[in-house]
mmCIF file with all atom_site columns, C-alpha atoms in Angstrom:
data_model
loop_
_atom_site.group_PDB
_atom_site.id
_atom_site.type_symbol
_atom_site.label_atom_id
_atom_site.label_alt_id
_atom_site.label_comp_id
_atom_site.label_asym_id
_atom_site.label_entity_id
_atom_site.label_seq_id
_atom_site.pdbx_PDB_ins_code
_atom_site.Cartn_x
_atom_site.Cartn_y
_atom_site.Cartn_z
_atom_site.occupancy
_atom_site.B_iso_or_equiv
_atom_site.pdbx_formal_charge
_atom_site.auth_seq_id
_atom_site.auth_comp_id
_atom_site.auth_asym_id
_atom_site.auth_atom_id
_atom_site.pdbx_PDB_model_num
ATOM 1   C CA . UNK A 1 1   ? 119.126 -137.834 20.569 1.00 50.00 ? 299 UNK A CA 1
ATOM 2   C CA . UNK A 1 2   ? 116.897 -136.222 23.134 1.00 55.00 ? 300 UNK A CA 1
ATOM 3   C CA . UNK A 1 3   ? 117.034 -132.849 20.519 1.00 64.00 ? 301 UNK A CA 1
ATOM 4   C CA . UNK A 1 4   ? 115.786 -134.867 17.223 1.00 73.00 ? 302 UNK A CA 1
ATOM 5   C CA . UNK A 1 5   ? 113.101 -136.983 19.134 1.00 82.00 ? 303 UNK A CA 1
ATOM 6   C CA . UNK A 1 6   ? 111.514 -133.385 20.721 1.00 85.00 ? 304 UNK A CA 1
ATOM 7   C CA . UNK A 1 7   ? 111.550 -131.920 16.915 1.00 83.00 ? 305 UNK A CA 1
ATOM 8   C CA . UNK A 1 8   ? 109.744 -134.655 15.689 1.00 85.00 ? 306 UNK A CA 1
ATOM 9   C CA . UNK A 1 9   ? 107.227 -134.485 18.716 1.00 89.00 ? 307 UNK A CA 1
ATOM 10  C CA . UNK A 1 10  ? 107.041 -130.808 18.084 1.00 89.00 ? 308 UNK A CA 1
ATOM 11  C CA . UNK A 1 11  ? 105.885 -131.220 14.229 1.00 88.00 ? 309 UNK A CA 1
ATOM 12  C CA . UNK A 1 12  ? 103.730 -134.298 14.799 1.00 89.00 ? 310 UNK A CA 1
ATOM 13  C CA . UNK A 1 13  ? 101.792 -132.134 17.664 1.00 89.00 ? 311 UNK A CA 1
ATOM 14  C CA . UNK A 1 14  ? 101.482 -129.429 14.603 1.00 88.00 ? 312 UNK A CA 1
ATOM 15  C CA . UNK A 1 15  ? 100.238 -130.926 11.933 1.00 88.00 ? 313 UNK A CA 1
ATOM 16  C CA . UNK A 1 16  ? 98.077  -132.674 14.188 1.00 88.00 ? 314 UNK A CA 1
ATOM 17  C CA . UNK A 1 17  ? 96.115  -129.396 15.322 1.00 87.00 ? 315 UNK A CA 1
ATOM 18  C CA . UNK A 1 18  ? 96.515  -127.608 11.760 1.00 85.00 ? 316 UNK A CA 1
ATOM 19  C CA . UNK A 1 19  ? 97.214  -130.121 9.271  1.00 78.00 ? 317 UNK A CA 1
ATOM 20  C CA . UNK A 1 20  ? 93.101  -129.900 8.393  1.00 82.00 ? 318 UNK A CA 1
ATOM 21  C CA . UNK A 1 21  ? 91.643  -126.975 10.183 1.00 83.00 ? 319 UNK A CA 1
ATOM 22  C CA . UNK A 1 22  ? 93.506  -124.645 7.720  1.00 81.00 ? 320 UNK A CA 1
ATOM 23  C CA . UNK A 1 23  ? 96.270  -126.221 5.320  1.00 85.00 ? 321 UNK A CA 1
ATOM 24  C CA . UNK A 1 24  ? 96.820  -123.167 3.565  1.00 89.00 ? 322 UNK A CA 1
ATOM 25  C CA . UNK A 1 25  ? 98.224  -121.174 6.283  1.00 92.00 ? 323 UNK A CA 1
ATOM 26  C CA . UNK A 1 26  ? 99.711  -124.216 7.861  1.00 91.00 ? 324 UNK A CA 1
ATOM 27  C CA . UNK A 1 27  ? 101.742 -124.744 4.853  1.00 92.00 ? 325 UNK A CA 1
ATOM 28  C CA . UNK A 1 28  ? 103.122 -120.890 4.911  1.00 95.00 ? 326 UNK A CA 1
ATOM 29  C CA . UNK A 1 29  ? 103.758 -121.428 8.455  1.00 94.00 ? 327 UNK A CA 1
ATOM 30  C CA . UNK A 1 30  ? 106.029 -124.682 7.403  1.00 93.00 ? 328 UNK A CA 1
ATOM 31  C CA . UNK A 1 31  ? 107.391 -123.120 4.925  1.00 95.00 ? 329 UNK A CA 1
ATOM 32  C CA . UNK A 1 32  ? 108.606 -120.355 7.174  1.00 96.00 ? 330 UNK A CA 1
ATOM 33  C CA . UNK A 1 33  ? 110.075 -122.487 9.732  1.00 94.00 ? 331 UNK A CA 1
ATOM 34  C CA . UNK A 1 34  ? 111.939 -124.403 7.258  1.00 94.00 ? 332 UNK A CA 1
ATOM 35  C CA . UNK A 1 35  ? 113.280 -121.018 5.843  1.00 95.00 ? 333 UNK A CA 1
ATOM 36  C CA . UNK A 1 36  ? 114.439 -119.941 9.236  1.00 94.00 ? 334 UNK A CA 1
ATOM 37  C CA . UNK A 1 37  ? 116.299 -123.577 9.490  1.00 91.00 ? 335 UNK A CA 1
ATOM 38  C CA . UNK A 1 38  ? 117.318 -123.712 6.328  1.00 92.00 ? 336 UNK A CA 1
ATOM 39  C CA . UNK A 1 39  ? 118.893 -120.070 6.878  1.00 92.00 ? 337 UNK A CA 1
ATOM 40  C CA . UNK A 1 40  ? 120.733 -121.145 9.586  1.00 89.00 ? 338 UNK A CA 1
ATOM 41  C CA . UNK A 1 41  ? 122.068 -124.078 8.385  1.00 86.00 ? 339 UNK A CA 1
ATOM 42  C CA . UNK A 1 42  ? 123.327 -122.731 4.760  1.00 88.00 ? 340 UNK A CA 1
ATOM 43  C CA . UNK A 1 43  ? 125.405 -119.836 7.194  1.00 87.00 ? 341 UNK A CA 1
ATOM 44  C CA . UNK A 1 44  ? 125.221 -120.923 10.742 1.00 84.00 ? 342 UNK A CA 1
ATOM 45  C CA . UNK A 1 45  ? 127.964 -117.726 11.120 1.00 84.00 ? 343 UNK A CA 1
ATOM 46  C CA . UNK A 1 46  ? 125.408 -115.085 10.050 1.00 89.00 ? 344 UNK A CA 1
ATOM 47  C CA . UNK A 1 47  ? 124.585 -113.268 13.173 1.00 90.00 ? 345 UNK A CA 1
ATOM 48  C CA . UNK A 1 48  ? 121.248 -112.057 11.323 1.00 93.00 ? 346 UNK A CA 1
ATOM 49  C CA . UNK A 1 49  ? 119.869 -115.879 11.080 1.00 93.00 ? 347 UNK A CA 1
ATOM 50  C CA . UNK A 1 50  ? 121.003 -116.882 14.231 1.00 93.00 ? 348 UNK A CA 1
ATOM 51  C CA . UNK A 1 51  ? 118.166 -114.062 15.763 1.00 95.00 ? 349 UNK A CA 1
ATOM 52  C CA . UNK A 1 52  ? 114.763 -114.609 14.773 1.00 97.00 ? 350 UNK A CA 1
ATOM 53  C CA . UNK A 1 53  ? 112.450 -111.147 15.689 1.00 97.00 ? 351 UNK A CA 1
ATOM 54  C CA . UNK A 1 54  ? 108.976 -112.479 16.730 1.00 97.00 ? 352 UNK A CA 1
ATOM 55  C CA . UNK A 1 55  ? 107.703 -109.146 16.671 1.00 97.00 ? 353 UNK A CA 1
ATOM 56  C CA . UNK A 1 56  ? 108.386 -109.231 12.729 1.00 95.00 ? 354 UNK A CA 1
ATOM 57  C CA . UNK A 1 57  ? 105.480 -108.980 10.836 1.00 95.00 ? 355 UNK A CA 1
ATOM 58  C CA . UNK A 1 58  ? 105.764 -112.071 8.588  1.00 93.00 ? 356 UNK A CA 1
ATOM 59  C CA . UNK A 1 59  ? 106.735 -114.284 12.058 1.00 97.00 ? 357 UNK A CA 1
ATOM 60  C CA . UNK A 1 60  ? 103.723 -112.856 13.288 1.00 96.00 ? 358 UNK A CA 1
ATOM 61  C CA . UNK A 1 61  ? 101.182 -113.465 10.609 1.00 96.00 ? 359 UNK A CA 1
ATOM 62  C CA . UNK A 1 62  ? 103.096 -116.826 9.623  1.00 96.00 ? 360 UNK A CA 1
ATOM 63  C CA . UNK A 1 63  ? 104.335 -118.531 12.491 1.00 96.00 ? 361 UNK A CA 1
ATOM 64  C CA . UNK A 1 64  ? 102.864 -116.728 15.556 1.00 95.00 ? 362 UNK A CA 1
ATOM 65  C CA . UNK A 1 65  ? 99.191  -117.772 15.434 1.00 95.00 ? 363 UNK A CA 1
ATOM 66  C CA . UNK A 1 66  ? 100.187 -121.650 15.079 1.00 94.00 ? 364 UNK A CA 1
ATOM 67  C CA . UNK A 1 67  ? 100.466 -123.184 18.439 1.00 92.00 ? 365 UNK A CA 1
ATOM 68  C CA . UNK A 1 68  ? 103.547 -125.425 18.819 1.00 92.00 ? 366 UNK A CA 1
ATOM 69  C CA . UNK A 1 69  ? 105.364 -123.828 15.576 1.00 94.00 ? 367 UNK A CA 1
ATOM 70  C CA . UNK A 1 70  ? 108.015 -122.108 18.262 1.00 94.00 ? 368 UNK A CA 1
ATOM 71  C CA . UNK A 1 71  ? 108.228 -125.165 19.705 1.00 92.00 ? 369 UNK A CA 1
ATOM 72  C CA . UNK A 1 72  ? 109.471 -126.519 16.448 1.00 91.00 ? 370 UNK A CA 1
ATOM 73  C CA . UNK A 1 73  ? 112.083 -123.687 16.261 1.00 93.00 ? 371 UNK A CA 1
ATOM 74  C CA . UNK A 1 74  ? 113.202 -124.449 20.038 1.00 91.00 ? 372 UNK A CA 1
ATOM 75  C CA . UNK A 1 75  ? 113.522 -127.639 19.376 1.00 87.00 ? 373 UNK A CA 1
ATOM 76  C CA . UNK A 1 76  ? 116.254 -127.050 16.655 1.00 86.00 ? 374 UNK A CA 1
ATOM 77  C CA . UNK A 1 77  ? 118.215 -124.957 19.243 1.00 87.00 ? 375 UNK A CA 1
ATOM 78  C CA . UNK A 1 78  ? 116.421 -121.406 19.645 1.00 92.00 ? 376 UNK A CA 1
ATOM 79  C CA . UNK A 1 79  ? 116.056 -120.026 22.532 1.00 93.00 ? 377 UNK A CA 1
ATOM 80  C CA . UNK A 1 80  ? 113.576 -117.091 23.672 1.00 94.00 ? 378 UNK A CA 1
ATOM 81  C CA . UNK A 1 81  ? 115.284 -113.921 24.383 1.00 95.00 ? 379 UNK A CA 1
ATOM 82  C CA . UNK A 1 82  ? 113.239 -111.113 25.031 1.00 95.00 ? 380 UNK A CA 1
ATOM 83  C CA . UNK A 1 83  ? 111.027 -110.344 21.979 1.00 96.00 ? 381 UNK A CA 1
ATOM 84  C CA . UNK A 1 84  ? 113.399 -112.753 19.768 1.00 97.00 ? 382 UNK A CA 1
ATOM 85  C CA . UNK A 1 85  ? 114.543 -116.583 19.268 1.00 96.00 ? 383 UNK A CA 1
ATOM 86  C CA . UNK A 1 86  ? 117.930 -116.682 19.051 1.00 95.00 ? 384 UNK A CA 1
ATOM 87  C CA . UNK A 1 87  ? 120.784 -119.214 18.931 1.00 91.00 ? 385 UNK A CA 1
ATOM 88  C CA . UNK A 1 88  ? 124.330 -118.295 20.274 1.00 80.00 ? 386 UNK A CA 1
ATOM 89  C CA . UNK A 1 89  ? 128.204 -119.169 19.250 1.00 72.00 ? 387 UNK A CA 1
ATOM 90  C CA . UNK A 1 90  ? 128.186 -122.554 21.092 1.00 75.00 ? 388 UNK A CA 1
ATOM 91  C CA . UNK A 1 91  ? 125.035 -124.019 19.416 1.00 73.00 ? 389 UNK A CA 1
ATOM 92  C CA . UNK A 1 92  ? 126.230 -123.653 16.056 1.00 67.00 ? 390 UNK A CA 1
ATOM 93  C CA . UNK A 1 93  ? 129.676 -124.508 16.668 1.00 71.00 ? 391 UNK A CA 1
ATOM 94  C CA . UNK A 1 94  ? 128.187 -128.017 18.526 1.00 69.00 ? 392 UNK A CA 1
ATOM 95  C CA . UNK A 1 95  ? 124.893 -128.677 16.883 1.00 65.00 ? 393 UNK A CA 1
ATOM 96  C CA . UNK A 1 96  ? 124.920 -127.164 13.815 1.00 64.00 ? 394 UNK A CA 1
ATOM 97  C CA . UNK A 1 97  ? 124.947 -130.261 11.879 1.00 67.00 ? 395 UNK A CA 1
ATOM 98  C CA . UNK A 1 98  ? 121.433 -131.112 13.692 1.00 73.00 ? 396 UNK A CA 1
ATOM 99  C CA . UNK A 1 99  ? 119.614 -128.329 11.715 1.00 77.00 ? 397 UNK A CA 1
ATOM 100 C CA . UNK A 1 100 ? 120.090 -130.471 7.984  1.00 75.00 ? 398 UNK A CA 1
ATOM 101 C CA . UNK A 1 101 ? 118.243 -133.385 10.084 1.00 77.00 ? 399 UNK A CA 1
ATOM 102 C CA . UNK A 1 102 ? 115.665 -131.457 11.314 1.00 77.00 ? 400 UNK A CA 1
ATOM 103 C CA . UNK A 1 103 ? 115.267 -129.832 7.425  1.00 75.00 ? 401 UNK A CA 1
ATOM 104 C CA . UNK A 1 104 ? 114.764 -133.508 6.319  1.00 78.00 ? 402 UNK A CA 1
ATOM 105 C CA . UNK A 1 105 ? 111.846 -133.645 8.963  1.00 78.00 ? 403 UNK A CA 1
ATOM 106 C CA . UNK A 1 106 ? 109.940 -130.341 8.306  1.00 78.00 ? 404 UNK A CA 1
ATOM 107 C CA . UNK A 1 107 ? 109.693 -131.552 4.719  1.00 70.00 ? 405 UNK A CA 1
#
């Protein structure tokens, strides 16, 4: 499926770059992401984790400064809108189930 194979590209092209040039905040940034997914899987219903702000503060200092890590988000069905990813009615109603797959991966 076109979505899985561009999440794994998307997290193989980040822990390329960061996976040694700073493992510390490359494992925050991980862990983040897989928050975010995990989030949205647990309650794909909850308006609040189908919006994520990226002028937050922790998506800022977390996810923000590693290149590709919104990539890894888009690639599980976000969507930039505005100053947020979000994901809307139709995504979680159809792919839904693709967010436990790509949990397995980020792990």
């Amino acid at each position: 499926e076109k979505g899985t194979e561009s999440l794994i590209q998307a997290l193989v092209a980040l822990r390329k770059r960061y996976r040694d040039a700073d493992q510390e905040g490359f494992a925050m940034c991980l862990q983040t992401l897989r928050t975010y997914i995990n989030n949205l899987a647990r309650n794909p219903a909850e308006p609040k984790f189908q919006r994520i702000n990226c002028d937050n503060a922790a998506f800022r200092m977390r996810v923000a400064p590693f290149e590709g890590a919104t990539e890894v988000l888009e690639a599980c069905g976000f969507v930039r809108d505005g100053a947020s990813l979000v994901v809307g009615a139709e995504f979680v109603r159809t792919k839904g189930p693709r967010l436990w797959d790509a949990l397995a991966k980020v792990d």
